[in-house]
PDB file of C-alpha atoms in Angstrom:
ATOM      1  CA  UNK A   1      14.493  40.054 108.150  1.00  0.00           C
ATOM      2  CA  UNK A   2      16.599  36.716 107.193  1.00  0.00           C
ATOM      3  CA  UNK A   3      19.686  36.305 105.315  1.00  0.00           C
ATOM      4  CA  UNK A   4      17.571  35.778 102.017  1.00  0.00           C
ATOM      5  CA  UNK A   5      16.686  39.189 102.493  1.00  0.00           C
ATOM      6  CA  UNK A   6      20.006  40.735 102.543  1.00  0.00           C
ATOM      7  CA  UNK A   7      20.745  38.382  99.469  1.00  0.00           C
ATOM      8  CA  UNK A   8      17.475  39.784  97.683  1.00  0.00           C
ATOM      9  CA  UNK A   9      18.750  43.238  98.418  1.00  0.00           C
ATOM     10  CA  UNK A  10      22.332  42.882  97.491  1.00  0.00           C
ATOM     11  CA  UNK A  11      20.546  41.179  93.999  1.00  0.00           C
ATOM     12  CA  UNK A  12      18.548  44.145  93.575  1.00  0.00           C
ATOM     13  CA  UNK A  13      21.552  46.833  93.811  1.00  0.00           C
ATOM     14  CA  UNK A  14      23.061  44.408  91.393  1.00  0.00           C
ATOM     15  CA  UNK A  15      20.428  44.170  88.238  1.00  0.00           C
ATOM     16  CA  UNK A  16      20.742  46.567  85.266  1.00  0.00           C
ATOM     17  CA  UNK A  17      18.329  48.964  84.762  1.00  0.00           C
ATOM     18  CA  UNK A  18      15.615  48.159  81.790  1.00  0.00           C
ATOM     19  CA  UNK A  19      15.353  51.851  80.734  1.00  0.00           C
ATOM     20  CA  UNK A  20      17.695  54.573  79.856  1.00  0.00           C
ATOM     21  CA  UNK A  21      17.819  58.017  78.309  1.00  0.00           C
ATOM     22  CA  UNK A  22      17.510  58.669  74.793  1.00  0.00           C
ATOM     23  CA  UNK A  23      17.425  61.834  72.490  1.00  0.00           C
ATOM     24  CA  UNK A  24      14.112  62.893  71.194  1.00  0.00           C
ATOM     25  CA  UNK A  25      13.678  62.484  67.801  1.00  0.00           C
ATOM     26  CA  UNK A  26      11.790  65.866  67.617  1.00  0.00           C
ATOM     27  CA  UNK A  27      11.390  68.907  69.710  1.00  0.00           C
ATOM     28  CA  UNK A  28      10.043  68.006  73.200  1.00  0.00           C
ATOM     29  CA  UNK A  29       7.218  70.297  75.084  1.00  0.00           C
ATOM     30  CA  UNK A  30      10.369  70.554  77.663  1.00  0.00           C
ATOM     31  CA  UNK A  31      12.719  72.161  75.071  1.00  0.00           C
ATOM     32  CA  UNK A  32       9.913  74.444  73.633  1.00  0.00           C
ATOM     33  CA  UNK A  33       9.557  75.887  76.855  1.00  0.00           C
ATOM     34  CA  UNK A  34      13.084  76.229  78.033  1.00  0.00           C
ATOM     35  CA  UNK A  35      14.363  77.424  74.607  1.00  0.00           C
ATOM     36  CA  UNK A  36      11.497  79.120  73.321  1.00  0.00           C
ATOM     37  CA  UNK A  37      11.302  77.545  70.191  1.00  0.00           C
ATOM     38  CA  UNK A  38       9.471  79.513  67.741  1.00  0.00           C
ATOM     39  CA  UNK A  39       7.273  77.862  64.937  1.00  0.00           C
ATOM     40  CA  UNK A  40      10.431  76.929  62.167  1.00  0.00           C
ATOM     41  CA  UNK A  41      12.090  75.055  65.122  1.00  0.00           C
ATOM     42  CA  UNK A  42      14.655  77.653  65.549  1.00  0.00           C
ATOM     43  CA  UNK A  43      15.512  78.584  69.378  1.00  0.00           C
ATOM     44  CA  UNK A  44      15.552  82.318  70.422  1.00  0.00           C
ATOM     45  CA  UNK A  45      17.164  82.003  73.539  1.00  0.00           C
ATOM     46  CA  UNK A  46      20.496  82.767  72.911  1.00  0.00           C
ATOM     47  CA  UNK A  47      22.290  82.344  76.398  1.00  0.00           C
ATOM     48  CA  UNK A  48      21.475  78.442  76.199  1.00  0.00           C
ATOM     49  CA  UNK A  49      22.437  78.055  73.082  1.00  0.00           C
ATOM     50  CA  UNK A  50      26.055  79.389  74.155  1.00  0.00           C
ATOM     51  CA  UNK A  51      26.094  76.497  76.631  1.00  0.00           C
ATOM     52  CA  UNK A  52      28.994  73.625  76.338  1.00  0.00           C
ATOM     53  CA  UNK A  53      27.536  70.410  74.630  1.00  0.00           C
ATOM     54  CA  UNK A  54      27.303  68.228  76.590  1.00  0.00           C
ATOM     55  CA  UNK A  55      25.446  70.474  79.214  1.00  0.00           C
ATOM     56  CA  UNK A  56      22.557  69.154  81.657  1.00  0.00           C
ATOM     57  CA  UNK A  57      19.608  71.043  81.930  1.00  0.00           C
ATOM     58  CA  UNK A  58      16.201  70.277  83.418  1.00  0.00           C
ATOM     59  CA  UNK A  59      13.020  72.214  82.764  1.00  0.00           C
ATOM     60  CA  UNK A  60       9.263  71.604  84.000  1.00  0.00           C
ATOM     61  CA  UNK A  61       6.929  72.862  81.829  1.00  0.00           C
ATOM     62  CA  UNK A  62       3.915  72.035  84.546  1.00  0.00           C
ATOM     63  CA  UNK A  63       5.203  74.191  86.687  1.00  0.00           C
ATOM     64  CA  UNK A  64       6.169  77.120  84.834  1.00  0.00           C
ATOM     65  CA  UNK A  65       2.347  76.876  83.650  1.00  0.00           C
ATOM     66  CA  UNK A  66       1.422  76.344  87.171  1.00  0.00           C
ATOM     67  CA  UNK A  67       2.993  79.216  87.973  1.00  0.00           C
ATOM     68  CA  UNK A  68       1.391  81.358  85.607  1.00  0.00           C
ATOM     69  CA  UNK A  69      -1.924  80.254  86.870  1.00  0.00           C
ATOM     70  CA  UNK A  70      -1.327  81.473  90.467  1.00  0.00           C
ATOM     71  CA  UNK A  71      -0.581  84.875  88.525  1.00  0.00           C
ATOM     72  CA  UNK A  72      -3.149  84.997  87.034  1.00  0.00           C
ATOM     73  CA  UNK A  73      -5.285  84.298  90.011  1.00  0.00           C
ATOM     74  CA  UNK A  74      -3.928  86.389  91.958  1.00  0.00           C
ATOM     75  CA  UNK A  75      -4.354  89.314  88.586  1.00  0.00           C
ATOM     76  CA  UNK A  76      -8.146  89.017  89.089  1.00  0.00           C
ATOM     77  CA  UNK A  77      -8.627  88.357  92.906  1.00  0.00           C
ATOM     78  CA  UNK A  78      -5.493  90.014  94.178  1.00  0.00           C
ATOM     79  CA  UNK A  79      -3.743  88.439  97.382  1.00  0.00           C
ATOM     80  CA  UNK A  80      -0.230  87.439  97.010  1.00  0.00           C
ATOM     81  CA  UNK A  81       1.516  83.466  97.391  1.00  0.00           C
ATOM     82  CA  UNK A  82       4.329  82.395  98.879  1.00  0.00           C
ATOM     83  CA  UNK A  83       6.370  79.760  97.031  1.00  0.00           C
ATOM     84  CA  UNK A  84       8.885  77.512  99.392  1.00  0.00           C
ATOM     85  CA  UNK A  85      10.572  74.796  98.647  1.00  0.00           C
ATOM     86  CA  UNK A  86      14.311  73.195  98.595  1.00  0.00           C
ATOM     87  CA  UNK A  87      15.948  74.043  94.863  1.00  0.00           C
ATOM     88  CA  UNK A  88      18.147  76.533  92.848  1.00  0.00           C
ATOM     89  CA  UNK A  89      18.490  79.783  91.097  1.00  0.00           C
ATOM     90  CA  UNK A  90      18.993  78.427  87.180  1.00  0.00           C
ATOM     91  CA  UNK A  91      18.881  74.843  85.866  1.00  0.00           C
ATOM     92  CA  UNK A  92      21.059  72.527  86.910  1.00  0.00           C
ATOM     93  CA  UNK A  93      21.505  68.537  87.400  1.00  0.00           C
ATOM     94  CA  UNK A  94      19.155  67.493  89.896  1.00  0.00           C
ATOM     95  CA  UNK A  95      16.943  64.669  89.162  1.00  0.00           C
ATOM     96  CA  UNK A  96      17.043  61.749  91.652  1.00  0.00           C
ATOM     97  CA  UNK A  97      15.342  58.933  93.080  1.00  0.00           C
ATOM     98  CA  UNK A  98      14.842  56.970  96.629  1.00  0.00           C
ATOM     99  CA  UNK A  99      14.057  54.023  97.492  1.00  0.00           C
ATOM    100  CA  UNK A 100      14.520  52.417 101.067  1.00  0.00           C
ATOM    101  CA  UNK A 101      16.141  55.693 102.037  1.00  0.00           C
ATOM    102  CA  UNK A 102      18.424  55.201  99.741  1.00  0.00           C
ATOM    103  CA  UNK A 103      19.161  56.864  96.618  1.00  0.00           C
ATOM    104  CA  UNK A 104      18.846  54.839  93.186  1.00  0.00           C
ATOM    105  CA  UNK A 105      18.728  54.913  89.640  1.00  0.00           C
ATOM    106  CA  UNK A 106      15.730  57.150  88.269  1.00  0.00           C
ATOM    107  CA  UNK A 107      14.872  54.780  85.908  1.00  0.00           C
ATOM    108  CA  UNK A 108      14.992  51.790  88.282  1.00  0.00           C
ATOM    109  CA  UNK A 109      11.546  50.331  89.308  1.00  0.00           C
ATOM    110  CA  UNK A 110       9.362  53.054  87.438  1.00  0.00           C
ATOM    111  CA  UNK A 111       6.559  53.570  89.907  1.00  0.00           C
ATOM    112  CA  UNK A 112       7.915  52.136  92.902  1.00  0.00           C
ATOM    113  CA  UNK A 113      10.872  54.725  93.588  1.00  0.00           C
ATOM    114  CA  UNK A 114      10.363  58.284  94.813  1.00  0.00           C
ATOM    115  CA  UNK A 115      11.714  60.943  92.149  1.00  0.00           C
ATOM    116  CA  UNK A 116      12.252  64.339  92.957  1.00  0.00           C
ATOM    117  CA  UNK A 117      14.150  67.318  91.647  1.00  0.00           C
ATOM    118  CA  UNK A 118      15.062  70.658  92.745  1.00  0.00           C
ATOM    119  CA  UNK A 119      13.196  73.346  91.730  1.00  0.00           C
ATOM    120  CA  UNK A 120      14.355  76.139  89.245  1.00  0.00           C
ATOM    121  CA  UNK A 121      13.236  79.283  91.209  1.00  0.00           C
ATOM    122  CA  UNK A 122      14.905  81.586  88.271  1.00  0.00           C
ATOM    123  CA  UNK A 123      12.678  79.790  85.742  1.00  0.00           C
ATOM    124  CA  UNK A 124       9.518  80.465  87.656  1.00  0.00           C
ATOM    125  CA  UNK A 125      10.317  84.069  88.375  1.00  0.00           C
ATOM    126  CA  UNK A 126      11.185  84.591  84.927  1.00  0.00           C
ATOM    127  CA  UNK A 127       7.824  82.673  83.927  1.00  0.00           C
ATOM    128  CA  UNK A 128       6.107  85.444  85.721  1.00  0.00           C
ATOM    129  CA  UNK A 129       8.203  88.480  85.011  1.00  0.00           C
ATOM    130  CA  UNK A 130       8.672  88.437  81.930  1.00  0.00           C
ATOM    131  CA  UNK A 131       6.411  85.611  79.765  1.00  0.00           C
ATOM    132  CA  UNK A 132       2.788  86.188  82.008  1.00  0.00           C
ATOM    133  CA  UNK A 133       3.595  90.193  81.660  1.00  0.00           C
ATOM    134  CA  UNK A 134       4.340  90.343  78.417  1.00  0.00           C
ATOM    135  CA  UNK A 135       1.150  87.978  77.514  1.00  0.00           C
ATOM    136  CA  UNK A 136      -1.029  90.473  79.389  1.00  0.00           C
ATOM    137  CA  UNK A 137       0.292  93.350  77.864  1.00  0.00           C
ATOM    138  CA  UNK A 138      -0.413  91.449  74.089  1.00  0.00           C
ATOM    139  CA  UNK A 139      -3.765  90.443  75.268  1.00  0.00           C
ATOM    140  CA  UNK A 140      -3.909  94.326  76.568  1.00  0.00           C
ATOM    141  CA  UNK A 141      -2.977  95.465  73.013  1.00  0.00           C
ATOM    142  CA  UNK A 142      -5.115  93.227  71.546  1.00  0.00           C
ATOM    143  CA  UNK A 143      -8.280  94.413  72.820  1.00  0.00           C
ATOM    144  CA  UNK A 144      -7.713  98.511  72.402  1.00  0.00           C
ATOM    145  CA  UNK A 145      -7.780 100.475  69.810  1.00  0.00           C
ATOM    146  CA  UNK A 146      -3.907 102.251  71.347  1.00  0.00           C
ATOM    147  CA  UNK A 147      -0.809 101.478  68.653  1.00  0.00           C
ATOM    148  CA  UNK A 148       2.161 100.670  69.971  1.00  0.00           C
ATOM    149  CA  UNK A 149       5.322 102.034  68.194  1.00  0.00           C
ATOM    150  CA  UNK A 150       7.905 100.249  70.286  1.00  0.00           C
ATOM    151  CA  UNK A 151       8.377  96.800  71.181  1.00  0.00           C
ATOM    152  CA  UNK A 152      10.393  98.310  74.315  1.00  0.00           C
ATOM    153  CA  UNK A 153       6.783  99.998  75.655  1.00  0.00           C
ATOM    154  CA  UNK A 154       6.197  99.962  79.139  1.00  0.00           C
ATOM    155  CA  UNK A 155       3.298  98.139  80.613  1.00  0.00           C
ATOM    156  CA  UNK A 156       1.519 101.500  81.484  1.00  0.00           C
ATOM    157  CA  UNK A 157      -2.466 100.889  82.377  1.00  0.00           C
ATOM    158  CA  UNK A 158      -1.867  96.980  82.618  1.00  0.00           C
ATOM    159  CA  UNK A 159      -1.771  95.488  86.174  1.00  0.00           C
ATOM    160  CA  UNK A 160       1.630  93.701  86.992  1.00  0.00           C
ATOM    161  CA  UNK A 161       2.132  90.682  89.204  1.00  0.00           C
ATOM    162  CA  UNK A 162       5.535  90.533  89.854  1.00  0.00           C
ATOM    163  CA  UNK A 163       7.794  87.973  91.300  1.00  0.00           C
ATOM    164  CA  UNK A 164       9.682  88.520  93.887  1.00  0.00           C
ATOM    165  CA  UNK A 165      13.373  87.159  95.292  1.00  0.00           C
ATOM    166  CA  UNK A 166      14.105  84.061  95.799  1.00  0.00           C
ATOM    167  CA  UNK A 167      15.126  84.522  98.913  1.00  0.00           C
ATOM    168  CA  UNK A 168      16.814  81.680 101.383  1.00  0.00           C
ATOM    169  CA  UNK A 169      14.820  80.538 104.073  1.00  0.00           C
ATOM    170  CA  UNK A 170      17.094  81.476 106.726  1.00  0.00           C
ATOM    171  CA  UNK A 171      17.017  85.034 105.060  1.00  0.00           C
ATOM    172  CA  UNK A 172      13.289  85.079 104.687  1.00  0.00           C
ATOM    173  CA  UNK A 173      12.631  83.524 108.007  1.00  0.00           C
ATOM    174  CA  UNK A 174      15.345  85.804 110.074  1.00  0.00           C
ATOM    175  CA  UNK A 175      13.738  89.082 108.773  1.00  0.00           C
ATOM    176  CA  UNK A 176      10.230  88.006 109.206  1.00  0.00           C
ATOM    177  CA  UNK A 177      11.027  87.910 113.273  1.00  0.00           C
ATOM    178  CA  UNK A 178      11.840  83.895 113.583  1.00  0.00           C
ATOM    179  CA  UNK A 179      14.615  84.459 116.240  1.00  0.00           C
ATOM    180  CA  UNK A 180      13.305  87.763 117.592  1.00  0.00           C
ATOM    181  CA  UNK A 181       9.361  85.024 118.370  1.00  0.00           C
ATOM    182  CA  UNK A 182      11.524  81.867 119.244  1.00  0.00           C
ATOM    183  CA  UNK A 183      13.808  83.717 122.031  1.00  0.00           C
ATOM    184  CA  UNK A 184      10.794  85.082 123.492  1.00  0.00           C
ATOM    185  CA  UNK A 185       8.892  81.533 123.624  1.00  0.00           C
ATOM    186  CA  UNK A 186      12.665  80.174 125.421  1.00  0.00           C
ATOM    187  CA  UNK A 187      12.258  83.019 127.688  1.00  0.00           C
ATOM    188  CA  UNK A 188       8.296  82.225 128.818  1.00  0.00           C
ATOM    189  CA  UNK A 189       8.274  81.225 132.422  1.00  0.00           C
ATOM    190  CA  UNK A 190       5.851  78.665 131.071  1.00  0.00           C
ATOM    191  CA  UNK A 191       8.349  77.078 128.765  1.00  0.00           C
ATOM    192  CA  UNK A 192       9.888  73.888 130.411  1.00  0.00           C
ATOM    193  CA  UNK A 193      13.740  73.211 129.372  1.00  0.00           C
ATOM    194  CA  UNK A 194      12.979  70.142 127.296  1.00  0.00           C
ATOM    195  CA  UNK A 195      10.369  72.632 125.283  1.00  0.00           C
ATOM    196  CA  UNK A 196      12.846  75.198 125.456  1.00  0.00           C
ATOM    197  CA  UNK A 197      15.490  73.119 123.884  1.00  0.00           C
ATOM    198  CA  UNK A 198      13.179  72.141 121.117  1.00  0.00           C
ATOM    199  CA  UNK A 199      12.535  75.370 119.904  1.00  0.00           C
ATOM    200  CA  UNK A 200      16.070  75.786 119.806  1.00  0.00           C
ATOM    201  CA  UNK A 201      16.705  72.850 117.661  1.00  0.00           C
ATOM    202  CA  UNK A 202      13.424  73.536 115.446  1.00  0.00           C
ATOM    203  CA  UNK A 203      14.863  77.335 114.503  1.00  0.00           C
ATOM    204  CA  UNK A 204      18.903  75.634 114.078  1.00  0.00           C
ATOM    205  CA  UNK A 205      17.017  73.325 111.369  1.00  0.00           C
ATOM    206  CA  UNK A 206      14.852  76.061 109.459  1.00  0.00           C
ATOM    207  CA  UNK A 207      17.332  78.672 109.537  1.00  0.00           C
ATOM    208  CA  UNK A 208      20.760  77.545 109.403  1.00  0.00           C
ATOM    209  CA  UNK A 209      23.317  77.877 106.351  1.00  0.00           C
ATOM    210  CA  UNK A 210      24.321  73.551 106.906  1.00  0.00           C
ATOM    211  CA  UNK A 211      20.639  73.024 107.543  1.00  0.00           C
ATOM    212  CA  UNK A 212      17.342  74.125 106.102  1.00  0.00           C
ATOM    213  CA  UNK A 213      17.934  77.401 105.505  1.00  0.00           C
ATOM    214  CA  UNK A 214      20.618  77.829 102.491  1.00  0.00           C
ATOM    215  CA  UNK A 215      19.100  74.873 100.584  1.00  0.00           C
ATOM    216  CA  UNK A 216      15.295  75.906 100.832  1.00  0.00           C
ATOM    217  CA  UNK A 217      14.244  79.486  98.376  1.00  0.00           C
ATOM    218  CA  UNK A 218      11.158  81.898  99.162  1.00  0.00           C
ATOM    219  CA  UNK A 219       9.637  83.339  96.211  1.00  0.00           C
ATOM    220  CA  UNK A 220       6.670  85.890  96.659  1.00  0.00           C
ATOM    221  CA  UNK A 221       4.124  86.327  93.926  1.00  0.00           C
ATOM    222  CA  UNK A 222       2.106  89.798  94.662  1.00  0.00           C
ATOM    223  CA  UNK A 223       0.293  92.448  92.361  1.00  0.00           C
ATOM    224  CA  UNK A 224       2.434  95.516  92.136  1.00  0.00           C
ATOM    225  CA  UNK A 225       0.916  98.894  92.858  1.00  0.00           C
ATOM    226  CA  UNK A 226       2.817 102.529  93.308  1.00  0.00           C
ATOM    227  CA  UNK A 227       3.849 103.212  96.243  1.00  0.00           C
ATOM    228  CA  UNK A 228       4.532  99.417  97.434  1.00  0.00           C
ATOM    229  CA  UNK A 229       7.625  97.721  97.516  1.00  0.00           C
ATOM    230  CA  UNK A 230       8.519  94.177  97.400  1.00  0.00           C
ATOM    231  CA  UNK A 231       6.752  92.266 100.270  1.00  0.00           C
ATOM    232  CA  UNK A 232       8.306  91.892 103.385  1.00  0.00           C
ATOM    233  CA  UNK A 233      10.797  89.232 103.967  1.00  0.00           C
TER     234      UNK A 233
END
């Protein structure tokens, strides 16, 4: 790498971007999904609508749909999922880009920068919970001859897949045995003290609060039967 280089580089920070944000002119997929927007355009969630203008929200309909899916799959061949990943309970400003280990403008380079975003584990639980159950139990309704006299009923005789947590990793990870198993492989006579000290380091990362482990959520996915609680962890 020359000076021209560092000249190219110091040009690129430099140059405007070619895109920017813009209001819709109509009602996105994004907003029908995070608002619930029924067929006149008018928005039944009620909460959001009390936000502050001016608010920043960020909804992905893929993968509240994605979601849904796994429920469903798991709803006809049972099993459960584990969902992990770094992100937050409710929406919030997230959406970033990198580029050269660096972060940039989103809209800078389309196709050449990485762009990632935190993921909304409230809005998947509640895309489970409470919009894949109460599908079910219309698609239940629909195909029996049983009247329903309250909009309130329970979801007796239909099979729920419930959502569980989130849960941090360091929470999910602690309970599930993680320092109870990594102690023990520190304490093997066959552990040298260079492995020894990687283990070490390897839980710190997973687990701990300024690490891995406040900034990562576990959410289970699991068919709910009497008797069972929520999974372990």
């Amino acid at each position: 790498k020359n000076d021209d280089d560092d000249d190219n580089d110091d040009d690129d920070e430099k140059k405007k971007t070619r895109f920017r944000f813009v209001l819709s002119p109509d009602v996105t997929p994004a907003l029908r999904t995070l608002l619930h927007i029924d067929n006149n355009n008018s928005p039944n969630n009620h909460e959001l609508n009390e936000a502050p203008i001016g608010t920043i929200m960020e909804v992905c309909p893929e993968g509240l749909t994605l979601i849904q899916d796994i429920a469903t799959r798991i709803h006809k061949c049972q099993g459960a999922a584990l969902i992990i990943d770094y992100g937050n309970v409710g929406s919030q400003d997230t959406l970033r880009a990198f580029q050269r280990h660096k972060q940039v403008n989103v809209l800078s380079y389309p196709g050449n920068v990485d762009v990632t975003a935190d993921v909304d584990f409230g809005a998947m639980k509640n895309a489970v919970n409470v919009d894949w159950n109460r599908l079910q139990l219309q698609q239940t309704k629909a195909t029996t001859t049983t009247t329903t006299t309250s909009s309130s009923s329970s979801l007796s005789g239909v099979q729920i897949v419930e959502a569980f947590g989130p849960q941090t990793q360091g929470q999910f990870l602690t309970s599930m045995g993680a320092v109870e198993r990594t102690i023990q492989l520190i304490e093997d006579d066959k552990t040298s003290d260079e492995q020894a000290e990687e283990l070490y380091t390897a839980l710190e990362r997973l687990v701990s609060y300024d690490e891995m482990g406040e900034r990562f959520k576990v959410l289970a996915i699991a068919q709910k039967k009497d008797g069972i609680f929520a999974p372990p962890g």
